[in-house]
Short mmCIF file of C-alpha atoms in Angstrom, two decimals:
data_model
loop_
_atom_site.label_atom_id
_atom_site.label_comp_id
_atom_site.label_asym_id
_atom_site.label_seq_id
_atom_site.Cartn_x
_atom_site.Cartn_y
_atom_site.Cartn_z
CA MET A 1 16.60 57.08 16.96
CA LYS A 2 18.00 57.05 13.45
CA LYS A 3 20.86 59.52 13.07
CA THR A 4 20.45 62.37 10.60
CA ASP A 5 22.82 65.07 9.40
CA ALA A 6 21.00 67.49 11.71
CA GLN A 7 21.96 65.54 14.83
CA PRO A 8 25.27 66.16 16.66
CA GLU A 9 28.00 63.55 16.90
CA ARG A 10 27.98 61.18 19.86
CA THR A 11 29.83 62.40 22.93
CA GLY A 12 29.87 59.37 25.23
CA PRO A 13 29.20 59.08 28.98
CA LEU A 14 30.36 61.86 31.32
CA LYS A 15 31.18 61.64 35.03
CA ILE A 16 29.62 64.48 37.00
CA GLU A 17 29.18 65.12 40.71
CA ILE A 18 25.82 66.30 42.04
CA GLY A 19 25.16 66.77 45.73
CA GLY A 20 28.39 65.02 46.63
CA LYS A 21 27.50 61.92 44.60
CA GLU A 22 29.17 60.89 41.38
CA ARG A 23 26.81 60.23 38.50
CA ILE A 24 27.25 58.90 35.00
CA PHE A 25 25.36 60.90 32.40
CA ASP A 26 25.22 59.64 28.83
CA ILE A 27 23.51 62.35 26.86
CA ASP A 28 23.44 60.07 23.80
CA ASP A 29 21.12 57.63 25.60
CA PRO A 30 17.55 58.55 24.58
CA VAL A 31 16.25 57.47 28.00
CA LEU A 32 16.59 60.20 30.62
CA PRO A 33 17.97 58.79 33.92
CA ASP A 34 15.56 58.64 36.86
CA TRP A 35 17.84 60.82 39.00
CA ILE A 36 17.27 63.63 36.51
CA GLU A 37 13.63 62.89 35.67
CA ASN A 38 12.59 62.89 39.34
CA HIS A 39 14.30 66.18 40.23
CA LYS A 40 14.30 68.25 37.03
CA LEU A 41 11.69 70.69 38.36
CA THR A 42 12.45 70.83 42.08
CA THR A 43 16.25 70.85 41.85
CA GLY A 44 18.01 73.74 43.58
CA GLY A 45 15.16 74.15 46.04
CA TYR A 46 12.65 75.32 43.43
CA PRO A 47 9.42 76.14 45.34
CA TYR A 48 6.95 74.37 43.02
CA ASP A 49 6.68 70.63 42.39
CA LYS A 50 4.43 70.96 39.35
CA LYS A 51 4.69 73.12 36.25
CA MET A 52 2.14 75.86 35.72
CA LYS A 53 -0.86 74.54 33.80
CA GLY A 54 -0.81 75.37 30.11
CA LYS A 55 -4.31 76.90 30.13
CA ASP A 56 -3.48 79.22 33.04
CA TYR A 57 -0.22 80.19 31.38
CA ASP A 58 -1.78 80.96 28.00
CA GLU A 59 -4.52 83.12 29.54
CA THR A 60 -2.09 85.05 31.74
CA LEU A 61 0.44 85.49 28.96
CA GLU A 62 -2.16 86.98 26.64
CA ARG A 63 -3.14 89.58 29.24
CA LEU A 64 0.49 90.52 29.76
CA GLN A 65 1.22 90.69 26.04
CA ILE A 66 -1.68 93.12 25.60
CA GLU A 67 -0.02 95.29 28.24
CA LEU A 68 3.32 95.03 26.40
CA VAL A 69 1.68 96.38 23.25
CA LYS A 70 0.33 99.30 25.28
CA ALA A 71 3.76 99.88 26.79
CA GLN A 72 5.34 99.94 23.34
CA ALA A 73 2.82 102.54 22.15
CA TRP A 74 3.81 104.67 25.15
CA LEU A 75 7.50 104.32 24.26
CA GLN A 76 6.83 105.51 20.73
CA LYS A 77 4.67 108.39 21.95
CA THR A 78 7.12 109.63 24.58
CA GLY A 79 10.45 108.66 23.04
CA GLN A 80 11.40 106.62 26.11
CA ARG A 81 13.95 103.83 25.63
CA VAL A 82 14.32 100.35 27.15
CA ILE A 83 17.23 97.91 27.34
CA ALA A 84 16.61 94.45 28.82
CA LEU A 85 19.48 91.98 29.22
CA PHE A 86 18.77 88.27 29.58
CA GLU A 87 21.54 86.21 31.11
CA GLY A 88 21.73 82.71 32.57
CA ARG A 89 23.40 79.36 32.13
CA ASP A 90 23.03 77.52 28.85
CA ALA A 91 19.43 76.26 28.47
CA ALA A 92 18.11 78.65 31.13
CA GLY A 93 15.24 79.72 28.86
CA LYS A 94 16.49 83.10 27.67
CA GLY A 95 15.34 82.68 24.07
CA GLY A 96 11.83 81.53 24.98
CA THR A 97 11.38 84.40 27.41
CA ILE A 98 12.52 86.93 24.82
CA PHE A 99 10.18 85.41 22.24
CA ALA A 100 7.20 85.72 24.61
CA ILE A 101 8.03 89.39 25.16
CA HIS A 102 8.47 90.28 21.49
CA GLN A 103 5.76 88.06 20.02
CA TYR A 104 3.15 90.80 19.48
CA MET A 105 5.31 93.91 19.69
CA ASN A 106 5.94 95.91 16.53
CA PRO A 107 9.34 94.67 15.27
CA ARG A 108 10.09 98.08 13.76
CA THR A 109 10.74 99.49 17.21
CA ALA A 110 11.30 96.34 19.28
CA ARG A 111 14.52 94.47 18.50
CA ASN A 112 16.37 91.52 19.96
CA VAL A 113 20.16 91.42 19.76
CA ALA A 114 21.98 88.07 19.84
CA LEU A 115 25.54 88.67 18.73
CA PRO A 116 27.86 85.93 17.41
CA LYS A 117 31.44 85.63 18.57
CA PRO A 118 33.50 88.80 17.97
CA THR A 119 35.09 89.36 14.58
CA GLU A 120 38.78 90.13 14.27
CA PRO A 121 38.15 93.92 14.06
CA GLU A 122 35.80 93.74 17.06
CA LEU A 123 38.50 92.02 19.12
CA GLY A 124 40.59 95.17 18.69
CA GLN A 125 37.83 97.51 19.86
CA TRP A 126 36.83 98.77 23.29
CA TYR A 127 35.05 95.77 24.79
CA PHE A 128 31.63 97.44 25.13
CA GLN A 129 31.74 99.00 21.66
CA ARG A 130 30.01 96.30 19.65
CA TYR A 131 27.11 96.28 22.11
CA VAL A 132 26.67 100.05 22.24
CA ARG A 133 26.03 100.24 18.49
CA HIS A 134 22.82 98.24 19.09
CA PHE A 135 21.44 100.50 21.82
CA PRO A 136 17.92 101.91 21.35
CA THR A 137 17.09 105.21 19.81
CA SER A 138 14.01 107.25 20.72
CA GLY A 139 10.95 105.03 21.26
CA GLU A 140 12.76 101.68 20.97
CA PHE A 141 12.72 98.53 23.09
CA VAL A 142 15.90 96.45 22.75
CA SER A 143 16.56 93.10 24.40
CA PHE A 144 19.90 91.29 24.49
CA ASP A 145 20.07 87.49 24.40
CA ARG A 146 23.37 87.43 26.23
CA SER A 147 25.26 90.69 26.46
CA TRP A 148 28.52 92.22 27.61
CA TYR A 149 28.22 89.84 30.56
CA ASN A 150 29.78 87.14 28.40
CA ARG A 151 33.00 88.52 29.87
CA ALA A 152 31.81 87.66 33.38
CA GLY A 153 30.69 84.07 32.65
CA VAL A 154 31.43 82.14 29.47
CA GLU A 155 34.70 83.89 28.63
CA PRO A 156 36.57 83.42 31.93
CA VAL A 157 35.23 79.89 32.49
CA MET A 158 36.14 78.73 28.98
CA GLY A 159 39.43 80.62 28.85
CA PHE A 160 38.31 83.08 26.16
CA CYS A 161 39.62 86.10 28.09
CA THR A 162 42.51 86.73 30.47
CA PRO A 163 42.08 87.11 34.24
CA GLU A 164 43.08 90.77 33.83
CA GLN A 165 40.35 91.35 31.23
CA HIS A 166 37.82 89.64 33.50
CA GLU A 167 38.79 91.78 36.48
CA ARG A 168 38.75 94.99 34.44
CA PHE A 169 35.27 94.16 33.20
CA LEU A 170 33.90 93.60 36.71
CA HIS A 171 35.32 96.96 37.73
CA GLU A 172 34.09 98.87 34.68
CA ALA A 173 30.60 97.37 34.13
CA PRO A 174 28.88 99.24 37.01
CA HIS A 175 30.28 102.56 35.73
CA PHE A 176 29.18 101.75 32.18
CA GLU A 177 25.67 100.87 33.35
CA ARG A 178 25.45 104.00 35.48
CA MET A 179 25.97 106.02 32.30
CA ILE A 180 23.11 104.09 30.66
CA ARG A 181 20.76 104.94 33.51
CA ASN A 182 21.96 108.55 33.69
CA ASP A 183 21.00 108.98 30.05
CA GLY A 184 17.40 108.13 30.95
CA ILE A 185 17.25 104.60 29.53
CA HIS A 186 15.04 102.11 31.38
CA PHE A 187 17.55 99.34 32.08
CA PHE A 188 16.83 95.77 33.21
CA LYS A 189 19.26 92.92 33.95
CA PHE A 190 17.60 89.52 34.22
CA TRP A 191 19.40 86.41 35.46
CA LEU A 192 17.40 83.23 34.77
CA ASP A 193 18.48 80.78 37.44
CA ILE A 194 18.06 77.02 36.90
CA GLY A 195 19.01 73.90 38.83
CA ARG A 196 21.51 71.36 37.57
CA GLU A 197 19.08 68.56 36.81
CA THR A 198 16.92 71.08 34.97
CA GLN A 199 19.83 71.99 32.73
CA LEU A 200 20.71 68.35 32.07
CA ASP A 201 17.11 67.60 31.15
CA ARG A 202 17.05 70.48 28.68
CA PHE A 203 20.39 69.50 27.16
CA HIS A 204 19.09 65.95 26.77
CA ASP A 205 15.95 67.26 25.08
CA ARG A 206 18.04 69.29 22.64
CA ARG A 207 20.29 66.35 21.88
CA HIS A 208 17.40 64.07 20.90
CA SER A 209 15.06 66.53 19.19
CA LEU A 210 15.20 66.89 15.42
CA LEU A 211 13.73 70.38 15.88
CA LYS A 212 16.10 71.58 18.61
CA SER A 213 19.35 69.74 17.86
CA TRP A 214 20.80 72.88 16.24
CA LYS A 215 20.84 74.43 19.73
CA PHE A 216 23.16 71.72 21.05
CA SER A 217 26.83 72.66 20.79
CA PRO A 218 30.30 71.70 22.04
CA ILE A 219 29.99 74.59 24.52
CA ASP A 220 26.99 72.78 26.04
CA ILE A 221 29.05 69.63 26.50
CA ALA A 222 31.86 71.60 28.12
CA GLY A 223 29.35 73.34 30.36
CA ILE A 224 28.04 70.04 31.75
CA THR A 225 31.35 69.42 33.51
CA LYS A 226 31.95 73.06 34.48
CA TRP A 227 28.85 73.67 36.58
CA ASP A 228 30.82 74.67 39.68
CA ALA A 229 33.09 77.00 37.71
CA TYR A 230 30.07 78.73 36.21
CA THR A 231 28.52 79.01 39.67
CA ARG A 232 31.62 80.75 41.03
CA ALA A 233 31.71 83.11 38.04
CA ARG A 234 27.99 83.86 38.41
CA ASP A 235 28.28 84.59 42.12
CA GLU A 236 31.26 86.91 41.61
CA MET A 237 29.50 88.68 38.72
CA VAL A 238 26.32 89.38 40.69
CA LYS A 239 28.25 90.41 43.79
CA ARG A 240 30.40 92.89 41.87
CA THR A 241 27.85 94.31 39.42
CA HIS A 242 24.59 94.39 41.43
CA THR A 243 24.04 98.09 42.04
CA LYS A 244 21.22 100.41 43.04
CA GLU A 245 21.19 101.89 39.53
CA ALA A 246 21.36 98.52 37.75
CA PRO A 247 20.23 95.68 40.04
CA TRP A 248 20.28 92.02 39.02
CA ILE A 249 16.72 90.70 38.78
CA VAL A 250 16.96 86.99 39.60
CA ILE A 251 14.21 84.70 38.33
CA ARG A 252 14.15 81.06 39.38
CA ALA A 253 13.46 79.49 36.01
CA ASN A 254 13.07 75.72 36.42
CA ASP A 255 9.51 76.23 35.18
CA LYS A 256 9.81 78.18 31.92
CA ARG A 257 6.19 79.32 32.00
CA ARG A 258 6.40 80.95 35.40
CA ALA A 259 9.77 82.48 34.51
CA ARG A 260 8.45 84.14 31.34
CA LEU A 261 5.50 85.63 33.16
CA ALA A 262 7.74 86.88 35.96
CA ALA A 263 10.06 88.68 33.54
CA ILE A 264 7.19 90.35 31.68
CA ARG A 265 5.51 91.41 34.92
CA ARG A 266 8.69 93.07 36.16
CA LEU A 267 8.97 95.04 32.91
CA LEU A 268 5.35 96.15 33.02
CA LEU A 269 5.36 97.06 36.71
CA SER A 270 8.48 99.18 36.17
CA LEU A 271 7.33 101.21 33.15
CA PRO A 272 4.82 104.04 33.86
CA TYR A 273 3.02 103.67 30.54
CA ASP A 274 -0.38 105.12 29.71
CA GLY A 275 -3.38 102.92 30.50
CA ARG A 276 -1.45 100.42 32.60
CA ASP A 277 -3.86 97.82 34.00
CA LEU A 278 -2.41 96.61 37.30
CA ASP A 279 -5.17 94.05 37.75
CA ALA A 280 -4.32 92.48 34.39
CA ILE A 281 -0.60 92.47 35.21
CA GLY A 282 -1.05 90.92 38.63
CA LYS A 283 1.41 90.75 41.49
CA GLU A 284 4.93 89.37 41.37
CA ASP A 285 5.53 85.84 42.63
CA LYS A 286 8.12 86.50 45.32
CA LYS A 287 8.85 82.78 45.53
CA ILE A 288 10.66 82.95 42.20
CA ILE A 289 11.71 86.58 41.65
CA GLY A 290 13.92 88.90 43.64
CA GLU A 291 17.05 91.00 43.40
CA GLY A 292 20.70 90.48 44.21
CA PRO A 293 23.04 87.72 45.38
CA SER A 294 20.75 86.41 48.13
CA LYS A 295 18.22 85.21 45.53
CA LEU A 296 20.64 82.92 43.68
CA SER A 297 20.37 79.16 44.05
CA GLY A 298 23.38 77.01 44.92
#
């Protein structure tokens, strides 16, 4: 492919270990290796060997989005508030899931928050402060594309915070979230869980797409070789911050379509909005959604 200014610089081959076997992954090579291609959906023990059909997905998504519009009307009528966090490894599908949720909601009272790295003044503030200023007021639905949980994943793995800051966060987050729930806010924490070959496939797609190359960053490259470190950070985060008041909702997200539907269903089944159509919402797919550490893949 001819290089353009929109494409990232070449990175060269990387040595990575998967399942005890060393592999060479050259993300600059436009041909995806067979060992990724053949396992990109089923990696990590994912329970489906085929993606959900597009027609089935589109029809189901439309039904769920109609219910989301009804739920938003209920929020505005009653003054109820919602916060939904979306966390996961790089390329887990957070942005696409958030887009599917917000697509037909009124943007005046449904916002997504995706904060850049902290400014110098923000670095001197209480850690949670810059997130709190984006919390919903009466009748609002607010999602976070990454949240205060940066301090439990990206920051400690990449050395952007000290071990003391990391430990203090893990201790304080459950108390902070208990205050959110005690104030009557409907609070959801989603972890989109993907397998390693799935992530490599998505990184490769970003690297070679003229439409998606802006998503590919040096952090992605660093993340390729830090899979195990991110796994340890994830496991510790979920173990320490999974509480009765604010449970981690784990969605196995190798198939983006199923993952988006699972997230929307959980929201709709949890909000007691007027005119809720349980038949239209459908039942949760327990193969891919659950709560707590036991639902995480390796």
